């Protein structure tokens, strides 16, 4: 074992003179004599394929073909994080302030860095890569690792596998640097160093890593700066330091990392799993058109969905039922819910409402239930019957459910809530909002208590005839009671107003809200009725 | 409700905010005043919220436009939420109001105020109060208190602003008024001078609240009613008796800002003396000191003449005030030098305020103080920049915080800041705003080039852009907040708060008054500028170093005058590090101007400035000086003004004198012209002055062409015109610093290094320069360096320079001083001792190791780093933790790595210049070293390369970029035309090591390379951090 582990370079003694070896012991390089057996590397049973995506922040969020940079805020200043080739050709570089970059290339597209999109892109790639290995691991925010020892034969050898992966990445629009090594860290470091290395044997790892600059280890900046200030710039330099002195100065963690990379310590990794969705089919032996029966089948599917979500502590906001026929495309039925839910009973309630209107063109042979994106859900404790929950809360909950039911019946687009808005312009003083949007974000804004507004407003102000300077309504002169309330505002969009509003009473004694426009030729309008 | 009587309406607006109620008011005080006059108001009150900042401008405008009465007041929001307007009825009321504002402001943090009921305990005598009801229109207990406090002096302000409830409001307030026996008065809650400003008012409201305009909601006013309304509208809106009440109130007010009188502190004059006799006595003593061998008759006559002039204008206390401050500085061995109109007098020389010998200048004091102009004398005093705070604290200590305060500086919106703030309120993203802010470089005050807007990715014709540009234009020039003036002190005899409110500055222990410099000038108040100047620090340090090294004790006055060797050096343009004439433009001009005497330096200081350059005064002066152009004067009067500068107006004073002698301006008008000159770019045009000047000169028989030329030169001066009175004082420091550089280069460079940051050049360039002048420089060493750089004697006793621990980046002065102090117990032999004896922490040790200062203890910096990172703090049990450990196998740093580390740690290297090492790699480019350029032919095609040390694109040079490169043998001055700069934009902006292909241009001793192509070699530098200073 020990024999097999020794690196060939060292065995030939070309690095250190034998005499020096006696003076400078022990070294950071793992010495088989001084180490417990368990530390010695096992021959490669595993092989790690590392995919490093250096341009991920850029490639995850680029939206156009023109020169683009990704910027990130650092201490209050937006700085360039990554620049694409066109931008680089113009002299734009990472670390420049956006102003400096724009000075070089005024037409530059600036994209704000989006960790969320990066993570999504990475997860999408991880999912895609599951076809090459059953063990895919997201090792860092820009690194994917595949264990490929078992996949090699399946994909016709290393070269073929590598080509498949790199072609696929290119097609997905990602720049990647690839490396293969017997330990995950060695593979990662080699990839980050841009070496298209393929190291298959553990005893070759050390020589392969020797020249790598410390930068590709992603060690903390402080540690790297300390080492650099001592002239230690490569992994090889590091390995030449005395083990004890190194730990005393920099702690054990970096050393452990080196040991793991060299295969002297195990380096277990977690495999990545795509977030789960529920999908279940119910196939029937013969075609069915009994709607009650179909509903029963749906209920069964919903119960298994509930079970599925419950064990995973998940919930979902959207469901899709598909009803398959022997011929022709399936009929789909979508359900939505204002907050993530998993209760079969609740979904069933919604389903019943919609199911009534569902038109099935033929008899159904199979039903499929698919969940939308699932999300983590806190377990809810049911209300204790005897405990009086605050009234408002309870009512809101039932309003939510009412809304959902209404939506289930008449559709997403037809149900709104109304909110008041802090706006002087009457036509903007309230707005509608979809019920399915987040309830928490709708706050009632304060209404000014001193202005009088009619409850019934006309959708558009109606021009009133006038007699001289006096407005007419229902054939009679209006009597102005109170006013004017002058509104000159809203210049910031294209709908500014300049009006003098009055409360008026017509010959029939009806109180009206009228205004006179403050233009060159003023005219009177009716805008609402007081109750 | 509207009683449209035929009776002529009289109205006084008693509640108006200007834009000095920052981000609420939307009109300048001047605009309010002008509009009030146009509308025929009886009076206008400026009632900014807890502030008097805008009243001086309003006062000046009131005089200019002929406002019948300007009322001074202030609006307050009490802690209880009540809003109150207080108006000053007379001088005493004004003082009480100022004190109220002062107390409210001083009780809160900067920019805020707090006003409790207790502030009114003295009843605020001689003030009137208007109670502004809130929306509920109710009165409570608090108002009874208010009524008691202002018994018979309180009104209910009725502000009918078309909110739809006017009728209800009026009825309710009438009811309350009769219940409480309070009279009602009409007010306008004015926020702007005309309705159209409501757009800007909305914008500033959103800025104030930090939100977007469409998100500001009910914080915006529903209409633009809060403007100065016409009398007709007012008559329709208010019952007559409420309008009449306004002018009745105004009639009881009897106060004008003109009543403010400044009184000098009187403790400066000892018992039994008058200011005049005491000044005469001090001057006499000074004369004896300056001329111990007997005072020349000429000087006696001059002093006598000046004293007479000072006595006529009663300026004695001012001279005594300045004298007192200077005498304090001298007693503390703080070097100082006065400048400004009065500073170059013989009296000031005798008092020690200036060191410029009047004999050397042959100047008439009338050139600076004029009997007719009746402007206050102006003396700015520069002190060593590191010790100015001592002087400031002395002033506070002597006069107390009640009587001494700094003048304010009103920070106003500039294009960029306006764009930023307005952009955000219109909902543009940060990125869009910064993109546009860039395009503001081309903003000429009126128009943004559409192409720049397009370049920023926005459509100039879009409604949002139009709104944005409109608002930005309106907002520019608006005051935004008060800041402190750099050093303008106001000192008075009575407490300052009786004159002007005092508030907290952002610096702790500083207070500022609410007026700025121009306001003080407008009211004829005196201020003393206490400024900091780095060169004075360097000069004083040089003097000390020379003395401590066994030389003579010099003073500014005793440095040998008019030394030809010094002028030789100046003529060679060998002036790196000296005062004022060290910039690249100055260096290039020196060999052409060839200054040979003190007055030449005075001109040199003033001429290489944007003003004279833009006014095209440099070349005519050069040609005339070199005898290439005849000097002629259109008249004897003009000769009198311009003879000393060969017919070319160079100084600000000359322009004013020209306006007087050639265009018939009165001295007062000439002074207005000076102020207009300073502001014409901001305010737009010199307007009436242009016609007056040209027609005045034509009428006196001058040619139109000459008149136009003079006017162009005045325009060019802009805000950059430099006064001769300042130049004369600066020239002395120029000479002294040049003398030091010439005769004591080691001491001078040492002092400069210890006074950094200052001047144009980095420590690296200063060290290279002194090395080129034959002075040896030694590296930082924990066993030899002091905290400061110091002088060491070589075997011949000549001075050499030892870099100090202060050069090490990241080492605190405290740590450095401890290292030096602990060294008295013997030199350090081991790194562990620095930890144990000095108590340095690991980070500090690391910084020392990286600088190479531990070379003697621990070997090269790599080994030193390893050693210091392994030391451990002694524990109570093990007092010494020295342990033996395996020697690490570390590489030796290469020379290149050492240089890189040197630059990183100390910003300079005593190893070879990086260019030396790189030459081998750049063979194929055939780069010529700087030193060889002088021996080549003019016009030769040439390649040069070096570290980029400065980049400069002055506004005066129409797109030309000046780049200075540095190689191992010296500096190379590169000129780049706009087209080349555009073509190689990336290299120009990014390169730290730049190669240039171009042509050599040699003109006497001035050498330039005209760039044709640029090559960015930065990658060859690796991690070398070099600094380029960019001036745009």
Tab-separated table of N, CA and C in Angstrom, chain B residues 63-175:
chain	number	residue	atom	x	y	z
B	63	UNK	N	-33.410	95.021	-1.342
B	63	UNK	CA	-32.831	96.318	-1.683
B	63	UNK	C	-32.786	96.488	-3.199
B	64	UNK	N	-32.421	95.390	-3.879
B	64	UNK	CA	-32.261	95.473	-5.328
B	64	UNK	C	-33.604	95.736	-6.019
B	65	UNK	N	-34.656	95.012	-5.592
B	65	UNK	CA	-35.934	95.135	-6.294
B	65	UNK	C	-36.852	96.174	-5.670
B	66	UNK	N	-36.433	96.729	-4.528
B	66	UNK	CA	-37.252	97.779	-3.921
B	66	UNK	C	-38.479	97.260	-3.192
B	67	UNK	N	-38.318	96.165	-2.461
B	67	UNK	CA	-39.428	95.659	-1.638
B	67	UNK	C	-39.684	96.657	-0.510
B	68	UNK	N	-40.976	96.937	-0.268
B	68	UNK	CA	-41.270	97.958	0.731
B	68	UNK	C	-40.786	97.546	2.106
B	69	UNK	N	-41.047	96.300	2.448
B	69	UNK	CA	-40.584	95.863	3.764
B	69	UNK	C	-40.296	94.374	3.752
B	70	UNK	N	-39.140	94.025	4.239
B	70	UNK	CA	-38.810	92.605	4.397
B	70	UNK	C	-38.902	92.282	5.884
B	71	UNK	N	-39.716	91.285	6.210
B	71	UNK	CA	-39.870	90.901	7.610
B	71	UNK	C	-39.079	89.624	7.838
B	72	UNK	N	-38.387	89.578	8.975
B	72	UNK	CA	-37.577	88.404	9.270
B	72	UNK	C	-38.305	87.562	10.302
B	73	UNK	N	-38.471	86.311	10.005
B	73	UNK	CA	-39.156	85.422	10.939
B	73	UNK	C	-38.733	83.994	10.744
B	74	UNK	N	-39.421	83.126	11.450
B	74	UNK	CA	-39.063	81.729	11.332
B	74	UNK	C	-40.253	80.863	11.710
B	75	UNK	N	-40.336	79.722	11.038
B	75	UNK	CA	-41.421	78.789	11.336
B	75	UNK	C	-40.881	77.699	12.251
B	76	UNK	N	-41.682	77.271	13.202
B	76	UNK	CA	-41.242	76.203	14.119
B	76	UNK	C	-42.319	75.157	14.244
B	77	UNK	N	-41.883	73.952	14.440
B	77	UNK	CA	-42.799	72.903	14.830
B	77	UNK	C	-42.401	72.533	16.250
B	78	UNK	N	-43.305	72.748	17.186
B	78	UNK	CA	-42.981	72.440	18.572
B	78	UNK	C	-43.030	70.940	18.788
B	79	UNK	N	-42.475	70.517	19.926
B	79	UNK	CA	-42.482	69.088	20.221
B	79	UNK	C	-43.895	68.528	20.246
B	80	UNK	N	-44.847	69.387	20.628
B	80	UNK	CA	-46.234	68.918	20.717
B	80	UNK	C	-46.865	68.802	19.339
B	81	UNK	N	-46.157	69.240	18.307
B	81	UNK	CA	-46.720	69.167	16.974
B	81	UNK	C	-47.317	70.491	16.500
B	82	UNK	N	-47.460	71.461	17.411
B	82	UNK	CA	-47.961	72.774	17.043
B	82	UNK	C	-47.035	73.465	16.062
B	83	UNK	N	-47.642	74.159	15.137
B	83	UNK	CA	-46.816	74.924	14.215
B	83	UNK	C	-46.985	76.402	14.509
B	84	UNK	N	-45.864	77.100	14.529
B	84	UNK	CA	-45.854	78.482	14.968
B	84	UNK	C	-44.953	79.284	14.029
B	85	UNK	N	-45.372	80.475	13.682
B	85	UNK	CA	-44.486	81.377	12.950
B	85	UNK	C	-44.167	82.535	13.870
B	86	UNK	N	-42.868	82.803	14.061
B	86	UNK	CA	-42.454	83.902	14.927
B	86	UNK	C	-41.821	84.984	14.062
B	87	UNK	N	-42.243	86.210	14.260
B	87	UNK	CA	-41.707	87.323	13.480
B	87	UNK	C	-40.969	88.284	14.405
B	88	UNK	N	-39.834	88.782	13.951
B	88	UNK	CA	-39.062	89.720	14.771
B	88	UNK	C	-39.626	91.117	14.581
B	89	UNK	N	-39.919	91.755	15.711
B	89	UNK	CA	-40.540	93.067	15.624
B	89	UNK	C	-39.499	94.180	15.525
B	90	UNK	N	-38.363	93.961	16.156
B	90	UNK	CA	-37.286	94.951	16.103
B	90	UNK	C	-35.949	94.245	16.341
B	91	UNK	N	-34.888	95.021	16.497
B	91	UNK	CA	-33.556	94.444	16.640
B	91	UNK	C	-33.501	93.463	17.816
B	92	UNK	N	-34.145	93.851	18.940
B	92	UNK	CA	-34.100	92.959	20.096
B	92	UNK	C	-34.886	91.687	19.840
B	93	UNK	N	-35.987	91.842	19.160
B	93	UNK	CA	-36.772	90.665	18.811
B	93	UNK	C	-35.986	89.743	17.901
B	94	UNK	N	-35.238	90.354	16.968
B	94	UNK	CA	-34.409	89.557	16.080
B	94	UNK	C	-33.378	88.761	16.885
B	95	UNK	N	-32.758	89.438	17.867
B	95	UNK	CA	-31.766	88.750	18.699
B	95	UNK	C	-32.414	87.601	19.458
B	96	UNK	N	-33.620	87.845	19.990
B	96	UNK	CA	-34.304	86.790	20.742
B	96	UNK	C	-34.624	85.608	19.841
B	97	UNK	N	-35.039	85.912	18.609
B	97	UNK	CA	-35.368	84.865	17.652
B	97	UNK	C	-34.124	84.041	17.297
B	98	UNK	N	-33.003	84.757	17.059
B	98	UNK	CA	-31.760	84.051	16.739
B	98	UNK	C	-31.361	83.139	17.888
B	99	UNK	N	-31.561	83.633	19.098
B	99	UNK	CA	-31.185	82.818	20.242
B	99	UNK	C	-32.084	81.599	20.349
B	100	UNK	N	-33.371	81.792	20.059
B	100	UNK	CA	-34.309	80.667	20.094
B	100	UNK	C	-33.882	79.591	19.087
B	101	UNK	N	-33.542	80.045	17.881
B	101	UNK	CA	-33.116	79.090	16.849
B	101	UNK	C	-31.833	78.387	17.288
B	102	UNK	N	-30.910	79.188	17.838
B	102	UNK	CA	-29.644	78.606	18.288
B	102	UNK	C	-29.897	77.510	19.317
B	103	UNK	N	-30.729	77.824	20.315
B	103	UNK	CA	-30.991	76.825	21.352
B	103	UNK	C	-31.636	75.580	20.764
B	104	UNK	N	-32.598	75.793	19.872
B	104	UNK	CA	-33.309	74.646	19.298
B	104	UNK	C	-32.362	73.789	18.478
B	105	UNK	N	-31.488	74.446	17.717
B	105	UNK	CA	-30.556	73.709	16.854
B	105	UNK	C	-29.476	73.006	17.663
B	106	UNK	N	-28.961	73.714	18.674
B	106	UNK	CA	-27.858	73.129	19.446
B	106	UNK	C	-28.339	71.942	20.268
B	107	UNK	N	-29.655	71.889	20.549
B	107	UNK	CA	-30.185	70.809	21.373
B	107	UNK	C	-30.383	69.527	20.574
B	108	UNK	N	-30.230	69.608	19.259
B	108	UNK	CA	-30.483	68.420	18.432
B	108	UNK	C	-29.253	68.113	17.599
B	109	UNK	N	-29.307	66.997	16.912
B	109	UNK	CA	-28.165	66.672	16.063
B	109	UNK	C	-28.214	67.508	14.794
B	110	UNK	N	-27.080	67.551	14.099
B	110	UNK	CA	-26.952	68.426	12.933
B	110	UNK	C	-28.123	68.266	11.967
B	111	UNK	N	-28.622	69.416	11.500
B	111	UNK	CA	-29.682	69.404	10.511
B	111	UNK	C	-31.062	69.308	11.117
B	112	UNK	N	-31.139	69.113	12.437
B	112	UNK	CA	-32.421	68.927	13.093
B	112	UNK	C	-32.580	69.997	14.173
B	113	UNK	N	-33.736	70.062	14.783
B	113	UNK	CA	-33.893	70.970	15.918
B	113	UNK	C	-34.950	70.426	16.851
B	114	UNK	N	-34.901	70.906	18.070
B	114	UNK	CA	-35.875	70.473	19.048
B	114	UNK	C	-36.328	71.677	19.846
B	115	UNK	N	-37.607	71.860	19.900
B	115	UNK	CA	-38.112	73.048	20.548
B	115	UNK	C	-39.187	72.645	21.553
B	116	UNK	N	-38.840	72.777	22.819
B	116	UNK	CA	-39.815	72.447	23.855
B	116	UNK	C	-40.461	73.733	24.333
B	117	UNK	N	-41.515	73.573	25.128
B	117	UNK	CA	-42.223	74.717	25.648
B	117	UNK	C	-41.308	75.622	26.482
B	118	UNK	N	-40.358	74.966	27.182
B	118	UNK	CA	-39.487	75.723	28.082
B	118	UNK	C	-38.663	76.764	27.337
B	119	UNK	N	-38.467	76.553	26.029
B	119	UNK	CA	-37.663	77.509	25.266
B	119	UNK	C	-38.326	78.878	25.238
B	120	UNK	N	-39.639	78.923	25.534
B	120	UNK	CA	-40.353	80.194	25.445
B	120	UNK	C	-40.530	80.853	26.800
B	121	UNK	N	-39.796	80.337	27.794
B	121	UNK	CA	-40.044	80.824	29.139
B	121	UNK	C	-39.855	82.328	29.281
B	122	UNK	N	-38.899	82.860	28.522
B	122	UNK	CA	-38.679	84.306	28.653
B	122	UNK	C	-39.729	85.106	27.877
B	123	UNK	N	-40.690	84.407	27.275
B	123	UNK	CA	-41.780	85.114	26.627
B	123	UNK	C	-41.429	85.665	25.257
B	124	UNK	N	-40.198	85.441	24.826
B	124	UNK	CA	-39.744	85.902	23.506
B	124	UNK	C	-40.164	87.348	23.254
B	125	UNK	N	-39.584	88.284	24.014
B	125	UNK	CA	-39.993	89.681	23.887
B	125	UNK	C	-39.705	90.219	22.485
B	126	UNK	N	-40.499	91.206	22.099
B	126	UNK	CA	-40.312	91.879	20.819
B	126	UNK	C	-40.500	90.965	19.614
B	127	UNK	N	-41.231	89.873	19.837
B	127	UNK	CA	-41.558	89.001	18.726
B	127	UNK	C	-43.065	88.840	18.656
B	128	UNK	N	-43.565	88.640	17.435
B	128	UNK	CA	-44.971	88.362	17.239
B	128	UNK	C	-45.102	86.891	16.853
B	129	UNK	N	-46.265	86.316	17.148
B	129	UNK	CA	-46.406	84.907	16.812
B	129	UNK	C	-47.706	84.662	16.074
B	130	UNK	N	-47.626	83.789	15.068
B	130	UNK	CA	-48.811	83.356	14.339
B	130	UNK	C	-48.967	81.876	14.612
B	131	UNK	N	-50.156	81.524	15.093
B	131	UNK	CA	-50.394	80.115	15.352
B	131	UNK	C	-51.042	79.519	14.100
B	132	UNK	N	-50.381	78.494	13.548
B	132	UNK	CA	-50.885	77.872	12.328
B	132	UNK	C	-51.651	76.620	12.721
B	133	UNK	N	-52.978	76.636	12.623
B	133	UNK	CA	-53.760	75.491	13.086
B	133	UNK	C	-53.501	74.260	12.218
B	134	UNK	N	-53.650	73.093	12.829
B	134	UNK	CA	-53.498	71.875	12.033
B	134	UNK	C	-54.855	71.515	11.431
B	135	UNK	N	-54.950	70.334	10.854
B	135	UNK	CA	-56.158	69.984	10.118
B	135	UNK	C	-57.378	69.854	11.014
B	136	UNK	N	-57.168	69.581	12.303
B	136	UNK	CA	-58.322	69.413	13.182
B	136	UNK	C	-58.930	70.730	13.616
B	137	UNK	N	-58.162	71.809	13.461
B	137	UNK	CA	-58.652	73.157	13.749
B	137	UNK	C	-59.141	73.322	15.188
B	138	UNK	N	-58.592	72.538	16.099
B	138	UNK	CA	-59.050	72.672	17.480
B	138	UNK	C	-57.958	73.278	18.325
B	139	UNK	N	-58.369	73.871	19.418
B	139	UNK	CA	-57.425	74.464	20.350
B	139	UNK	C	-57.499	73.671	21.638
B	140	UNK	N	-56.395	73.544	22.299
B	140	UNK	CA	-56.428	72.819	23.562
B	140	UNK	C	-55.603	73.574	24.582
B	141	UNK	N	-55.301	72.894	25.662
B	141	UNK	CA	-54.585	73.516	26.769
B	141	UNK	C	-53.318	74.225	26.295
B	142	UNK	N	-52.640	73.558	25.415
B	142	UNK	CA	-51.379	74.090	24.906
B	142	UNK	C	-51.541	75.516	24.369
B	143	UNK	N	-52.671	75.753	23.739
B	143	UNK	CA	-52.862	77.042	23.127
B	143	UNK	C	-53.142	78.133	24.160
B	144	UNK	N	-53.663	77.708	25.288
B	144	UNK	CA	-53.803	78.684	26.369
B	144	UNK	C	-52.423	79.118	26.830
B	145	UNK	N	-51.553	78.130	26.901
B	145	UNK	CA	-50.177	78.460	27.260
B	145	UNK	C	-49.578	79.418	26.240
B	146	UNK	N	-49.829	79.121	24.982
B	146	UNK	CA	-49.328	79.945	23.892
B	146	UNK	C	-49.859	81.371	24.036
B	147	UNK	N	-51.138	81.446	24.390
B	147	UNK	CA	-51.793	82.743	24.516
B	147	UNK	C	-51.177	83.546	25.660
B	148	UNK	N	-50.843	82.837	26.746
B	148	UNK	CA	-50.214	83.514	27.872
B	148	UNK	C	-48.847	84.031	27.485
B	149	UNK	N	-48.091	83.181	26.807
B	149	UNK	CA	-46.723	83.548	26.443
B	149	UNK	C	-46.700	84.766	25.527
B	150	UNK	N	-47.552	84.753	24.528
B	150	UNK	CA	-47.567	85.862	23.574
B	150	UNK	C	-48.800	86.735	23.806
B	151	UNK	N	-49.004	87.154	25.006
B	151	UNK	CA	-50.190	87.936	25.324
B	151	UNK	C	-50.236	89.192	24.452
B	152	UNK	N	-51.307	89.306	23.698
B	152	UNK	CA	-51.450	90.468	22.829
B	152	UNK	C	-50.570	90.436	21.594
B	153	UNK	N	-49.818	89.366	21.433
B	153	UNK	CA	-48.913	89.299	20.280
B	153	UNK	C	-49.160	88.023	19.468
B	154	UNK	N	-50.314	87.405	19.671
B	154	UNK	CA	-50.583	86.128	19.007
B	154	UNK	C	-51.788	86.263	18.080
B	155	UNK	N	-51.638	85.728	16.885
B	155	UNK	CA	-52.730	85.719	15.912
B	155	UNK	C	-52.999	84.268	15.484
B	156	UNK	N	-54.199	84.062	15.024
B	156	UNK	CA	-54.478	82.774	14.386
B	156	UNK	C	-54.289	82.970	12.885
B	157	UNK	N	-53.403	82.165	12.305
B	157	UNK	CA	-53.146	82.277	10.875
B	157	UNK	C	-54.230	81.518	10.119
B	158	UNK	N	-54.898	82.211	9.247
B	158	UNK	CA	-55.938	81.561	8.448
B	158	UNK	C	-55.366	81.329	7.058
B	159	UNK	N	-55.142	80.069	6.724
B	159	UNK	CA	-54.510	79.761	5.443
B	159	UNK	C	-55.511	79.006	4.587
B	160	UNK	N	-56.169	79.735	3.731
B	160	UNK	CA	-57.196	79.135	2.869
B	160	UNK	C	-56.546	78.724	1.551
B	161	UNK	N	-56.410	77.429	1.369
B	161	UNK	CA	-55.583	76.954	0.265
B	161	UNK	C	-56.367	76.054	-0.685
B	162	UNK	N	-57.624	76.366	-0.881
B	162	UNK	CA	-58.458	75.655	-1.849
B	162	UNK	C	-58.427	74.155	-1.621
B	163	UNK	N	-58.653	73.759	-0.370
B	163	UNK	CA	-58.703	72.323	-0.131
B	163	UNK	C	-60.153	71.847	-0.018
B	164	UNK	N	-61.073	72.712	-0.384
B	164	UNK	CA	-62.466	72.296	-0.398
B	164	UNK	C	-63.188	72.557	0.917
B	165	UNK	N	-62.479	73.003	1.958
B	165	UNK	CA	-63.104	73.173	3.254
B	165	UNK	C	-63.000	74.620	3.736
B	166	UNK	N	-62.714	75.527	2.805
B	166	UNK	CA	-62.432	76.902	3.174
B	166	UNK	C	-63.514	77.469	4.089
B	167	UNK	N	-64.763	77.231	3.683
B	167	UNK	CA	-65.878	77.833	4.406
B	167	UNK	C	-65.907	77.315	5.853
B	168	UNK	N	-65.833	76.002	5.959
B	168	UNK	CA	-65.845	75.343	7.263
B	168	UNK	C	-64.689	75.851	8.120
B	169	UNK	N	-63.522	75.919	7.493
B	169	UNK	CA	-62.297	76.328	8.176
B	169	UNK	C	-62.432	77.744	8.740
B	170	UNK	N	-62.896	78.646	7.873
B	170	UNK	CA	-63.018	80.036	8.280
B	170	UNK	C	-64.004	80.158	9.450
B	171	UNK	N	-65.132	79.481	9.336
B	171	UNK	CA	-66.139	79.563	10.388
B	171	UNK	C	-65.577	79.050	11.701
B	172	UNK	N	-64.912	77.917	11.629
B	172	UNK	CA	-64.373	77.288	12.830
B	172	UNK	C	-63.337	78.196	13.500
B	173	UNK	N	-62.472	78.749	12.694
B	173	UNK	CA	-61.398	79.575	13.257
B	173	UNK	C	-61.959	80.884	13.820
B	174	UNK	N	-62.985	81.395	13.168
B	174	UNK	CA	-63.620	82.618	13.697
B	174	UNK	C	-64.195	82.334	15.077
B	175	UNK	N	-64.820	81.183	15.175
B	175	UNK	CA	-65.405	80.773	16.442
B	175	UNK	C	-64.326	80.674	17.518
